[in-house]
PDB file of C-alpha atoms in Angstrom:
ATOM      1  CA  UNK A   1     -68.493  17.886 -20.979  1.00  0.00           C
ATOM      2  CA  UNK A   2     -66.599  15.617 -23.631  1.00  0.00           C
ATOM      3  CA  UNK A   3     -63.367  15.665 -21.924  1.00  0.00           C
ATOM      4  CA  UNK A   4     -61.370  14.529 -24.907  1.00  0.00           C
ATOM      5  CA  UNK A   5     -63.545  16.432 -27.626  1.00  0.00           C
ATOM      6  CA  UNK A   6     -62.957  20.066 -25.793  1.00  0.00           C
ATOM      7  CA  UNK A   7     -60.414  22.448 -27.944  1.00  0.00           C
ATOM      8  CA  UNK A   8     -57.159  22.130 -25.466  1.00  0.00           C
ATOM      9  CA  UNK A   9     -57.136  18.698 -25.138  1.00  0.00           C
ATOM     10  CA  UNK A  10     -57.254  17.705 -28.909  1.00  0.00           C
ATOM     11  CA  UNK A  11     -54.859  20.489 -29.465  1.00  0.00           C
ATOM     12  CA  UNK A  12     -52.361  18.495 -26.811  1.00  0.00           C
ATOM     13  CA  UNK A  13     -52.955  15.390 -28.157  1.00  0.00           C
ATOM     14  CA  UNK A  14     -52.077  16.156 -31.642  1.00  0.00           C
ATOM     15  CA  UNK A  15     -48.772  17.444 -30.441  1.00  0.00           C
ATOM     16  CA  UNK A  16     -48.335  13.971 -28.784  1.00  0.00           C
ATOM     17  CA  UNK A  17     -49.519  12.037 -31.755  1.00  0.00           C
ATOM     18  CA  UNK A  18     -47.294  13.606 -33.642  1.00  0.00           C
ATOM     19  CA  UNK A  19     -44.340  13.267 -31.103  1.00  0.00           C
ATOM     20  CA  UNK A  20     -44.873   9.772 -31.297  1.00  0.00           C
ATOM     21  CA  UNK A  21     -45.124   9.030 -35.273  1.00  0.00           C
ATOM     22  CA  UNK A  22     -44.522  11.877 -37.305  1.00  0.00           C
ATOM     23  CA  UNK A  23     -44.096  10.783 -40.411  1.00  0.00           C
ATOM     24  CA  UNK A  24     -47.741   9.529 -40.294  1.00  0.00           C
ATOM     25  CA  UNK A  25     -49.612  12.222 -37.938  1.00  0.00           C
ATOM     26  CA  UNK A  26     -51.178  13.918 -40.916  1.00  0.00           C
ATOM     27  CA  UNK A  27     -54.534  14.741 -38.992  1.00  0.00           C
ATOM     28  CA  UNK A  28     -52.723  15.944 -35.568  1.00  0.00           C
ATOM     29  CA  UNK A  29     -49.903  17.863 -38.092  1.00  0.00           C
ATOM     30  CA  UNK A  30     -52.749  19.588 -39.593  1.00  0.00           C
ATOM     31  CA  UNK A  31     -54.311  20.348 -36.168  1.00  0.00           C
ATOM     32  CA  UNK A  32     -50.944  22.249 -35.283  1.00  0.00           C
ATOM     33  CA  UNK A  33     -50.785  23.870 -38.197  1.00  0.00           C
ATOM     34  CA  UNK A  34     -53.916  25.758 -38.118  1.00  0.00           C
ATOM     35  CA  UNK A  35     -53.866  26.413 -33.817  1.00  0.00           C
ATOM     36  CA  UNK A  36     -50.383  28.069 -34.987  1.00  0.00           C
ATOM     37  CA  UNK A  37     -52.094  30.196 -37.184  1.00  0.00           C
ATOM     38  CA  UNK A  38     -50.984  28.631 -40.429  1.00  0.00           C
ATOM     39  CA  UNK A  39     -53.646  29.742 -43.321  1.00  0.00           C
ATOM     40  CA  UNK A  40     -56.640  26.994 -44.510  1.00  0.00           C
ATOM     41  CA  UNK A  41     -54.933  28.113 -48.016  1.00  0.00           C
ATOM     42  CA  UNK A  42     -51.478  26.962 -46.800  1.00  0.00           C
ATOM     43  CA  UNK A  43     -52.425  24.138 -44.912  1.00  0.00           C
ATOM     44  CA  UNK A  44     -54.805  22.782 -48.113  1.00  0.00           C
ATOM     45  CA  UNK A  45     -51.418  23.234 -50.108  1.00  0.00           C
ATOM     46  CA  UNK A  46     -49.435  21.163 -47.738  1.00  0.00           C
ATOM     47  CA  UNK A  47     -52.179  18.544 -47.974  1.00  0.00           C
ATOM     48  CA  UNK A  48     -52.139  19.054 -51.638  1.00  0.00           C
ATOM     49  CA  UNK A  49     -48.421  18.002 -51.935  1.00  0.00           C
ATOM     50  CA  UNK A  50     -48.752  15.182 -49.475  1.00  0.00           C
ATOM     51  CA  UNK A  51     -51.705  13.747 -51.462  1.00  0.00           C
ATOM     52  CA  UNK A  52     -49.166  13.859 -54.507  1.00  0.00           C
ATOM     53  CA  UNK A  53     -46.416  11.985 -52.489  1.00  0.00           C
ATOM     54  CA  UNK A  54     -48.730   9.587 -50.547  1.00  0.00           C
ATOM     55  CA  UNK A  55     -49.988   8.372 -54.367  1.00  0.00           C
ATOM     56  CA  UNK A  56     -46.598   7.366 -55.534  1.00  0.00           C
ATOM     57  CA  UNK A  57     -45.674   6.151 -52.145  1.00  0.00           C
ATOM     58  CA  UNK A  58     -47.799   4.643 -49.509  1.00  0.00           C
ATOM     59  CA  UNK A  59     -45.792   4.380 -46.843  1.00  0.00           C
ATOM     60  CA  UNK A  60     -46.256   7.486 -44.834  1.00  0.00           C
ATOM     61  CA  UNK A  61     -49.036  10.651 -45.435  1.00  0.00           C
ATOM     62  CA  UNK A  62     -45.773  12.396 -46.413  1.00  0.00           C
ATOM     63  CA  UNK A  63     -47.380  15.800 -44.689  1.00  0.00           C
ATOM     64  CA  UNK A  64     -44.205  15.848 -42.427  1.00  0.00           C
ATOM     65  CA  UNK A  65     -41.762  15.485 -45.586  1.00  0.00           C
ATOM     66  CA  UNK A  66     -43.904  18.705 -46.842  1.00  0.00           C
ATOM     67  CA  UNK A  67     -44.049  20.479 -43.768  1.00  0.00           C
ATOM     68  CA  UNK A  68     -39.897  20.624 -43.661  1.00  0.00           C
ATOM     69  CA  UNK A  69     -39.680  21.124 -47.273  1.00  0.00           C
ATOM     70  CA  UNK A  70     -41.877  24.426 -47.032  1.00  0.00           C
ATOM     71  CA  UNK A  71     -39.834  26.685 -48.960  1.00  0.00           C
ATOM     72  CA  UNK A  72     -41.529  26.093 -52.382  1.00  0.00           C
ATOM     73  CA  UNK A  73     -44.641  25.025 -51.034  1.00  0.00           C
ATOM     74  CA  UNK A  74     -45.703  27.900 -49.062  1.00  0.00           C
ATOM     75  CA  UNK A  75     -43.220  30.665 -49.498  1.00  0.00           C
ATOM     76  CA  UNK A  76     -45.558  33.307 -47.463  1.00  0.00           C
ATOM     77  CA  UNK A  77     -45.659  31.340 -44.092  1.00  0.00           C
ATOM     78  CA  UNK A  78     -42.574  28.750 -44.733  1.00  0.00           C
ATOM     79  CA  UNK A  79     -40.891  29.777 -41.493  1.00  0.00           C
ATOM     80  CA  UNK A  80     -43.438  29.612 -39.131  1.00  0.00           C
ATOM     81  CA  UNK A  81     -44.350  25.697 -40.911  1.00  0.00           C
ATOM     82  CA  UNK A  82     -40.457  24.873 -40.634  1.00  0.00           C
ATOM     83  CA  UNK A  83     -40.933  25.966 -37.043  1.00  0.00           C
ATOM     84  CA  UNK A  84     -43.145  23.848 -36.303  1.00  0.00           C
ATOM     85  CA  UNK A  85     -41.617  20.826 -38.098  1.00  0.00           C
ATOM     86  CA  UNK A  86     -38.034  22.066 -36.067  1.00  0.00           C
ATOM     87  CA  UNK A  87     -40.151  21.531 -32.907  1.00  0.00           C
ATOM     88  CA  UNK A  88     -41.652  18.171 -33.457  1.00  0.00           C
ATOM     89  CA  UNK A  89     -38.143  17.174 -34.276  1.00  0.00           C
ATOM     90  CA  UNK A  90     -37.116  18.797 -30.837  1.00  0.00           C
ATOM     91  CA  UNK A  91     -39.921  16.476 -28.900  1.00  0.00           C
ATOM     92  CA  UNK A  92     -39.214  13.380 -31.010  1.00  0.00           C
ATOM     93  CA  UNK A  93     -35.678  13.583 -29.210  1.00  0.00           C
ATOM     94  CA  UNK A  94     -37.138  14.835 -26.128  1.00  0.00           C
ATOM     95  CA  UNK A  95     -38.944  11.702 -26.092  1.00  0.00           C
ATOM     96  CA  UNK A  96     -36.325   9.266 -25.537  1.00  0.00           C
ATOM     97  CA  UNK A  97     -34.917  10.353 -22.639  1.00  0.00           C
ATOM     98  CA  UNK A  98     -37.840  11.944 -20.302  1.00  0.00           C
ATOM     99  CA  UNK A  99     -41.032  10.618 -18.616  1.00  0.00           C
ATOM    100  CA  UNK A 100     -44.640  10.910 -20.363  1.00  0.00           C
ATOM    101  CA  UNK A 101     -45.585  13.293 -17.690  1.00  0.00           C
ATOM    102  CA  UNK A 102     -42.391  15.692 -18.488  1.00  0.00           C
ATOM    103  CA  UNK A 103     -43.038  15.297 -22.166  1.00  0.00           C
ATOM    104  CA  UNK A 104     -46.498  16.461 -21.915  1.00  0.00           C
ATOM    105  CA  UNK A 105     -45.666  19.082 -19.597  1.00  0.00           C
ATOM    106  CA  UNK A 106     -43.540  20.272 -21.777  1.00  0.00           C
ATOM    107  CA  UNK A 107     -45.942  21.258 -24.398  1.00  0.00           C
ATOM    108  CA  UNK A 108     -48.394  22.427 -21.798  1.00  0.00           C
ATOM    109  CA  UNK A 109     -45.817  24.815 -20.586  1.00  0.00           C
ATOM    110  CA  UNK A 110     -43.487  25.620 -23.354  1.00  0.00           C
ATOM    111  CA  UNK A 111     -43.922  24.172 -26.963  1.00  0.00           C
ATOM    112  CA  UNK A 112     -47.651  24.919 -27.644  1.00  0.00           C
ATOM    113  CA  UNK A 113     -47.842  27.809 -24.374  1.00  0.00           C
ATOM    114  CA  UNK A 114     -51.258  25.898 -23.895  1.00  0.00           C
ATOM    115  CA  UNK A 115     -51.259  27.572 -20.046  1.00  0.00           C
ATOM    116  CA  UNK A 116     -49.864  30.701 -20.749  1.00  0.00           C
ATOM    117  CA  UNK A 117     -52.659  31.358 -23.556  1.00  0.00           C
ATOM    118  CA  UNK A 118     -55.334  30.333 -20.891  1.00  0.00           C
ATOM    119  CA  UNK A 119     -54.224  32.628 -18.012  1.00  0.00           C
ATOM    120  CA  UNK A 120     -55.970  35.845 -18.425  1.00  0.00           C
ATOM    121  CA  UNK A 121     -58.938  34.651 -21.321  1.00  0.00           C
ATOM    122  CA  UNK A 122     -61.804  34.540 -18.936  1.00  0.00           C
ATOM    123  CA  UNK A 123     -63.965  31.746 -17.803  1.00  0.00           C
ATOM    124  CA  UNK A 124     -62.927  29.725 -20.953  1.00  0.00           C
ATOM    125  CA  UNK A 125     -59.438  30.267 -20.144  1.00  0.00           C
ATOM    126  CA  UNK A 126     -59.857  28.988 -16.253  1.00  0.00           C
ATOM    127  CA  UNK A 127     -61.871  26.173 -18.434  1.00  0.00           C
ATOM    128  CA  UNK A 128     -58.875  25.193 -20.019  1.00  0.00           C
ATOM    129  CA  UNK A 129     -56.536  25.301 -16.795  1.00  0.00           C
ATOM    130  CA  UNK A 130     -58.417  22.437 -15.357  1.00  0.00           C
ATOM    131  CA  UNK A 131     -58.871  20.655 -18.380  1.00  0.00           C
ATOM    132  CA  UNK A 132     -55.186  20.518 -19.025  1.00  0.00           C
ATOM    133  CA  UNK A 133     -54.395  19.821 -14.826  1.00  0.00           C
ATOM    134  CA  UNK A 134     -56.719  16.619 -15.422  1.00  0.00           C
ATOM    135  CA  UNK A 135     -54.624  15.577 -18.246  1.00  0.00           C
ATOM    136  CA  UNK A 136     -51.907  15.711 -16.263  1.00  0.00           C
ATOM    137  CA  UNK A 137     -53.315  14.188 -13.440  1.00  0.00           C
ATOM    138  CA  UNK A 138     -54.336  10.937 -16.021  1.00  0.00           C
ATOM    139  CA  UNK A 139     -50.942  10.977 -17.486  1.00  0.00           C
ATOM    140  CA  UNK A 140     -49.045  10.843 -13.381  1.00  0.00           C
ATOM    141  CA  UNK A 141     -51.684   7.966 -12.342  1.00  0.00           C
ATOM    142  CA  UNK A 142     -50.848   5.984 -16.030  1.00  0.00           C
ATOM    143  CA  UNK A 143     -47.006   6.564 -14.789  1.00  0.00           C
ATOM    144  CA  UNK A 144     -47.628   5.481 -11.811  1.00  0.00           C
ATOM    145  CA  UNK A 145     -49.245   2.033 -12.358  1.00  0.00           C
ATOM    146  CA  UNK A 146     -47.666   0.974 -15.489  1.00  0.00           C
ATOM    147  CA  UNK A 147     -44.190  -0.655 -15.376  1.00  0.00           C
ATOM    148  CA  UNK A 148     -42.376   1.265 -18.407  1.00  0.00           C
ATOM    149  CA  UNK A 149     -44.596   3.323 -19.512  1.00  0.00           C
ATOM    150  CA  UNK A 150     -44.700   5.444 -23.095  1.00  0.00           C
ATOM    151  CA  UNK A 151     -45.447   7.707 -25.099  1.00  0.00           C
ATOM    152  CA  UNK A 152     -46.989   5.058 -27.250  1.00  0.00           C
ATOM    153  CA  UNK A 153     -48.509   2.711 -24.303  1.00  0.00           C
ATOM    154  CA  UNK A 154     -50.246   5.855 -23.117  1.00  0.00           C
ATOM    155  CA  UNK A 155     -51.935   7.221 -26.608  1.00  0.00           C
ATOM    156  CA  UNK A 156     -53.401   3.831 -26.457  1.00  0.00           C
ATOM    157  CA  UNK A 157     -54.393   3.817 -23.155  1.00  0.00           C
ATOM    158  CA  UNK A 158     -56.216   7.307 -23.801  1.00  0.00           C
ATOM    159  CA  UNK A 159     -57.865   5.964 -26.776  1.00  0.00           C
ATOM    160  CA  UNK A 160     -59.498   3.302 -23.888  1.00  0.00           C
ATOM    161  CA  UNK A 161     -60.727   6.004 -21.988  1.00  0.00           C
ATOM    162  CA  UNK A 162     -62.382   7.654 -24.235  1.00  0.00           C
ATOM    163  CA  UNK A 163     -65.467   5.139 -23.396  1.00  0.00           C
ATOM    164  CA  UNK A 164     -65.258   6.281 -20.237  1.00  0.00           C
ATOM    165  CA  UNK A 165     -66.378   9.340 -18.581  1.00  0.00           C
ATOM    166  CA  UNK A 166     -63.580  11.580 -17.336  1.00  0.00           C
ATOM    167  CA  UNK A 167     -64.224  13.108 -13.790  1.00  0.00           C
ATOM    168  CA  UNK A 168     -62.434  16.791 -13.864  1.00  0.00           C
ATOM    169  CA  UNK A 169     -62.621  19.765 -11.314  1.00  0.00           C
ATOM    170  CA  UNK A 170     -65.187  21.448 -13.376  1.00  0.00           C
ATOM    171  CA  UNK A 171     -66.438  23.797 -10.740  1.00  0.00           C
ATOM    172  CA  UNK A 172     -67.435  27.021 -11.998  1.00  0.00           C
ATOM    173  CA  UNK A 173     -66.357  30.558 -10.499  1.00  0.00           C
ATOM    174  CA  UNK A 174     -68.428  33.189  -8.980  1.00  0.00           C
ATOM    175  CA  UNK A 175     -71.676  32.982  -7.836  1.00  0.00           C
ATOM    176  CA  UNK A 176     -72.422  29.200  -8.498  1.00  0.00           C
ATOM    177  CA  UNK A 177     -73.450  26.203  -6.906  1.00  0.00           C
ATOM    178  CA  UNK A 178     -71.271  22.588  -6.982  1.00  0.00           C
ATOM    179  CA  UNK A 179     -73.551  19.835  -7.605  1.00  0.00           C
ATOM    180  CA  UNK A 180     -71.775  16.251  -5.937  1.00  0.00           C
ATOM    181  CA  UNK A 181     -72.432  13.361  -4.321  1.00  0.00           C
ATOM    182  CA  UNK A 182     -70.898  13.009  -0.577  1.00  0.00           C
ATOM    183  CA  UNK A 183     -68.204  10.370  -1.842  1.00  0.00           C
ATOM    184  CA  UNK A 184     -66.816  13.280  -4.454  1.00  0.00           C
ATOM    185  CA  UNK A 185     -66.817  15.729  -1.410  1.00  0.00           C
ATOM    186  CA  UNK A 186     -64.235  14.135   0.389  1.00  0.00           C
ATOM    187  CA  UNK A 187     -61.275  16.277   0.849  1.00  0.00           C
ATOM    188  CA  UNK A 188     -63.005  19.438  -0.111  1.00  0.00           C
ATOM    189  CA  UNK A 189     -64.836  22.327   2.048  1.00  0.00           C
ATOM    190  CA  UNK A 190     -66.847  24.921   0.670  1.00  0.00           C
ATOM    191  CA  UNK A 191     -68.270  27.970   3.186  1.00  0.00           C
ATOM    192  CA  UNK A 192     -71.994  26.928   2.445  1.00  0.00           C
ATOM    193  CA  UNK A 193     -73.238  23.411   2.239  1.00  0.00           C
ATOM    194  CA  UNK A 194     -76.851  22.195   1.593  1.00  0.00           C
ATOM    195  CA  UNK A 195     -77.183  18.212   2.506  1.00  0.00           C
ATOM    196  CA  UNK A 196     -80.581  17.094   0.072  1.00  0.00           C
ATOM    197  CA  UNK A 197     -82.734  14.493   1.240  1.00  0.00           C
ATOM    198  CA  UNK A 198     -82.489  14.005   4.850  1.00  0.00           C
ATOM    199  CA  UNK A 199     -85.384  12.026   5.407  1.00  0.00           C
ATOM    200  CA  UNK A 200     -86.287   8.289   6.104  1.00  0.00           C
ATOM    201  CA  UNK A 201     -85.363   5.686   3.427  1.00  0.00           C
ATOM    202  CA  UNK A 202     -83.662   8.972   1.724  1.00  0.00           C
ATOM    203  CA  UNK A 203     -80.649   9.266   3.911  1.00  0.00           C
ATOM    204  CA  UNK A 204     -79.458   6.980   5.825  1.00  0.00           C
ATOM    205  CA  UNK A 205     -80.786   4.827   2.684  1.00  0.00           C
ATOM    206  CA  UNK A 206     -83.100   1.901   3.324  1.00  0.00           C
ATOM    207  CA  UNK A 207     -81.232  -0.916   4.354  1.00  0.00           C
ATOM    208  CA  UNK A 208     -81.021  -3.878   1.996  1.00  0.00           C
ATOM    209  CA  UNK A 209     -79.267  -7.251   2.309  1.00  0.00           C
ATOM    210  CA  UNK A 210     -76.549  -8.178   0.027  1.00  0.00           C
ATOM    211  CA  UNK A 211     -75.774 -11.912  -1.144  1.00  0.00           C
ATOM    212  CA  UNK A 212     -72.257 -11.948  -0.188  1.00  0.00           C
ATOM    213  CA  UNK A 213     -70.655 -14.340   1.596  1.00  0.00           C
ATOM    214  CA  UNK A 214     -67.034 -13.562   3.596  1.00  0.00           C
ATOM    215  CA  UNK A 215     -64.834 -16.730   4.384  1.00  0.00           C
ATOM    216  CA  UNK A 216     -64.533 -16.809   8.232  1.00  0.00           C
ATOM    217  CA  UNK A 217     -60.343 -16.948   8.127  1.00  0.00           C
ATOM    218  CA  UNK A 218     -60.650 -13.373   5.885  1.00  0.00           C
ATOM    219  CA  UNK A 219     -62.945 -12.211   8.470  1.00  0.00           C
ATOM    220  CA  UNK A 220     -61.328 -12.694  11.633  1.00  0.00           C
ATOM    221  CA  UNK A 221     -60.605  -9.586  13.814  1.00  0.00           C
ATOM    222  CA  UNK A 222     -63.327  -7.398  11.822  1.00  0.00           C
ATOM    223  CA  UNK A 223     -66.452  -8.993  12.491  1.00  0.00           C
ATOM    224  CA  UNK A 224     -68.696  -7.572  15.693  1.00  0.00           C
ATOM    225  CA  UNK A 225     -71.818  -8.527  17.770  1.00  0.00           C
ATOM    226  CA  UNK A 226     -73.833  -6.176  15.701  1.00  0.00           C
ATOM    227  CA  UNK A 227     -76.007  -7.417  13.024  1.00  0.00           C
ATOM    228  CA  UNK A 228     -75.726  -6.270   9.373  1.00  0.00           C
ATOM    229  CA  UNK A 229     -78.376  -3.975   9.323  1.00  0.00           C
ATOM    230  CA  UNK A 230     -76.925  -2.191  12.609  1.00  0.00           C
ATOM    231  CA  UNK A 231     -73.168  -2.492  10.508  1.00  0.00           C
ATOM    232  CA  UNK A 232     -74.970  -0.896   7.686  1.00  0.00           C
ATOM    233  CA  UNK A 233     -76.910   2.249   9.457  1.00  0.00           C
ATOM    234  CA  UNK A 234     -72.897   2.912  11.275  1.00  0.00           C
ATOM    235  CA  UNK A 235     -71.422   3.456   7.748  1.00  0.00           C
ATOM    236  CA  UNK A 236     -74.618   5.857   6.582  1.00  0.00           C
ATOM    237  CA  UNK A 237     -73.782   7.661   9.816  1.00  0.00           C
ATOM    238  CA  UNK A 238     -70.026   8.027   8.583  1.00  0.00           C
ATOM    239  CA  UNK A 239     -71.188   9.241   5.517  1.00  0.00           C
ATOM    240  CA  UNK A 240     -73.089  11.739   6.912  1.00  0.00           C
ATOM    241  CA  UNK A 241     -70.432  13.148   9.147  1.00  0.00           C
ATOM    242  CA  UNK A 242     -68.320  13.344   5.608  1.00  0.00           C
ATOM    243  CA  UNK A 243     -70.637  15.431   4.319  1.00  0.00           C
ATOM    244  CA  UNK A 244     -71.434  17.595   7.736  1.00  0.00           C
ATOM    245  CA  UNK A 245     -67.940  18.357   8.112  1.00  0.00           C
ATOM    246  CA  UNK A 246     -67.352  20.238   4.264  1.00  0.00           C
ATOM    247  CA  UNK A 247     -69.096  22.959   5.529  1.00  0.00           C
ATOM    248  CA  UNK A 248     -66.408  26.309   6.696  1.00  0.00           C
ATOM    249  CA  UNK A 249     -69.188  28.427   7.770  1.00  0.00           C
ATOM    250  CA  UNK A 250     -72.987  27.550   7.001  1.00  0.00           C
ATOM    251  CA  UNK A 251     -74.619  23.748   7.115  1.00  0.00           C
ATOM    252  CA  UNK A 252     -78.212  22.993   5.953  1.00  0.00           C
ATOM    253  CA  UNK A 253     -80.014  20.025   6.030  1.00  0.00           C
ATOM    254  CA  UNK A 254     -83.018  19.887   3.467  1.00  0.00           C
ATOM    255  CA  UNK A 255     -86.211  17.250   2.755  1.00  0.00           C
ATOM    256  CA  UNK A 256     -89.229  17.224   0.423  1.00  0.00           C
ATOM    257  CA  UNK A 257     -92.578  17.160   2.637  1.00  0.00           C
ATOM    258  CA  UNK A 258     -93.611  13.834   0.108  1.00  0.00           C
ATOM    259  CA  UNK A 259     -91.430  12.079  -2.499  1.00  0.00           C
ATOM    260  CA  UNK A 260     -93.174  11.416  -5.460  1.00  0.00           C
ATOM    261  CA  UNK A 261     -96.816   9.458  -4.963  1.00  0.00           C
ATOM    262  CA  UNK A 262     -96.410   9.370  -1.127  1.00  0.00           C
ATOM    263  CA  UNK A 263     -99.384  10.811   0.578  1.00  0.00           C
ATOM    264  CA  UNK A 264     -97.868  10.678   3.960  1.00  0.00           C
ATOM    265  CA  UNK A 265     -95.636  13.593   5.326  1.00  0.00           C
ATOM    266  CA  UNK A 266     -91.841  12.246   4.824  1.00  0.00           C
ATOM    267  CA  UNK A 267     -90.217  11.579   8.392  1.00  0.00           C
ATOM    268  CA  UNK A 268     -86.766  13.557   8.416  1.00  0.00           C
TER     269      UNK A 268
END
C-alpha cells in the first residue's frame, strides 16, 4: 500500500496544503475542487483564468484569486467554488490559534466529512477509516516530539516520510488471515494464532556473536554469570512467550519437515 498515494490521504493533504499557502496551492485547490464535485469543464476554466493572471503576474498561481472571484467565471457552479474558497479562508484562521492535530481533525471530521463519507461504503470505506486514524496518529507523535510544531514544519516533515514506509492497521475484515512478525504482535490478541517455523536454527534463531563492546561503568548492575549465548537463547524465549500469549482461544505451533536443500528431517 502507498500510504501517501491512496485517495483519502491526498485528498487531506491538499486541504492542508492549501491551509497553509493558498494563494499558491493551485494543484491541492484543484484536488478540492473536483472531490467537491466541481465539473473538469469548470475546474479547466478556473485554470484557464489563473494561467491568464499567473502570465502577467508571477507571484502566485492566482487559482485562489479565481476561485473567490467565481461569479463570471463559472456562473453554473459559482457557489459551491465560493464555498470552498469561504472554507479555506475559515482554516487559514483556524490555523493560528489551534494545534496541527485539531486542524487536521477538523477536516477529517467536519470541513471535507472525510469519516462520515467512509462509514457505511464497504471495505473501501473501513479502508479509509484506518488510513485517516494513521494520519492522525503521525500528526499526535510529530506534536509530540517537536517543540512548536506547524502546519508548515509538519507538510515538510510528511514530505520526509514519504521515503519511508508507513506501518498502518491494515488488517482486513472477515474471513482473513494477519500476516506479522512477533515484535508487531505486541499488544494485540487474535482468537487463532499459528506460530511458523518452530524448529532449530528457525526459532529460537541461531545464535550469533555481535562485535559490540559495553563500557563496564554503563554495565554495572545488568550484567550476569551467564554467557552471551545463554543471554541470547533467554530473550528468544521472551519472544516466544510474546507471541504464545496473542492467542484468546486456539495456539498452533508449525515447522517444515526440511528447509530448503536440507536432507535431514528439521528438529522442532
Amino acid at each position: 500500500l502507498n500510504f501517501f498515494g491512496s485517495p483519502v490521504i491526498r485528498e487531506l493533504m491538499a486541504y492542508l496544503r492549501a491551509t497553509d499557502n493558498p494563494i499558491d496551492a493551485g494543484v491541492s485547490l484543484y484536488k478540492i475542487m473536483k472531490a467537491s464535485g466541481i465539473s473538469e469543464v469548470n475546474v479547466r476554466r478556473v485554470n484557464y483564468c489563473a494561467r491568464r493572471l499567473a502570465y502577467h503576474d508571477g507571484a502566485s498561481d492566482h487559482v485562489y484569486e479565481c476561485m473567490a472571484n467565481a461569479d463570471e467565471i463559472v456562473p453554473d457552479q459559482r457557489e459551491q467554488i465560493k464555498e470552498i474558497a469561504s472554507t479555506i479562508d475559515r482554516m487559514v484562521e483556524l490555523k493560528d490559534r489551534s494545534t496541527v492535530s485539531e486542524l487536521v481533525y477538523e477536516i477529517m471530521m467536519n470541513v471535507a466529512g472525510m469519516y462520515r463519507k467512509s462509514l457505511g461504503a464497504g471495505p473501501e470505506g473501513r479502508a479509509n477509516v484506518r488510513l485517516l486514524n494513521r494520519f492522525y496518529d503521525l500528526c499526535k507523535e510529530y506534536e509530540s516530539t517537536s517543540h512548536g510544531a506547524t502546519l508548515h514544519s509538519f507538510l515538510d516533515y510528511v514530505d520526509m516520510l514519504r521515503n519511508f514506509r508507513i506501518e498502518s492497521d491494515d488488517s482486513a475484515d472477515g474471513d482473513s488471515v494477519k500476516v506479522m512478525t512477533v515484535h508487531q504482535s505486541k499488544g494485540k490478541e487474535f482468537p487463532v494464532v499459528f506460530i511458523a517455523d518452530m524448529a532449530t536454527n528457525r526459532f529460537p534463531l541461531k545464535y550469533q556473536a555481535k562485535d559490540f563492546y559495553v563500557p563496564n561503568d554503563l554495565s554495572r548492575g545488568i550484567k550476569t554469570a551467564d554467557d552471551e549465548k545463554s543471554l541470547y537463547l533467554q530473550e528468544e524465549r521472551r519472544l516466544c512467550y510474546v507471541a504464545m500469549t496473542r492467542a484468546e482461544q486456539k495456539l498452533y505451533f508449525t515447522l517444515a519437515e526440511r528447509y530448503g536443500d536440507n536432507k535431514n528431517k528439521t528438529k522442532p
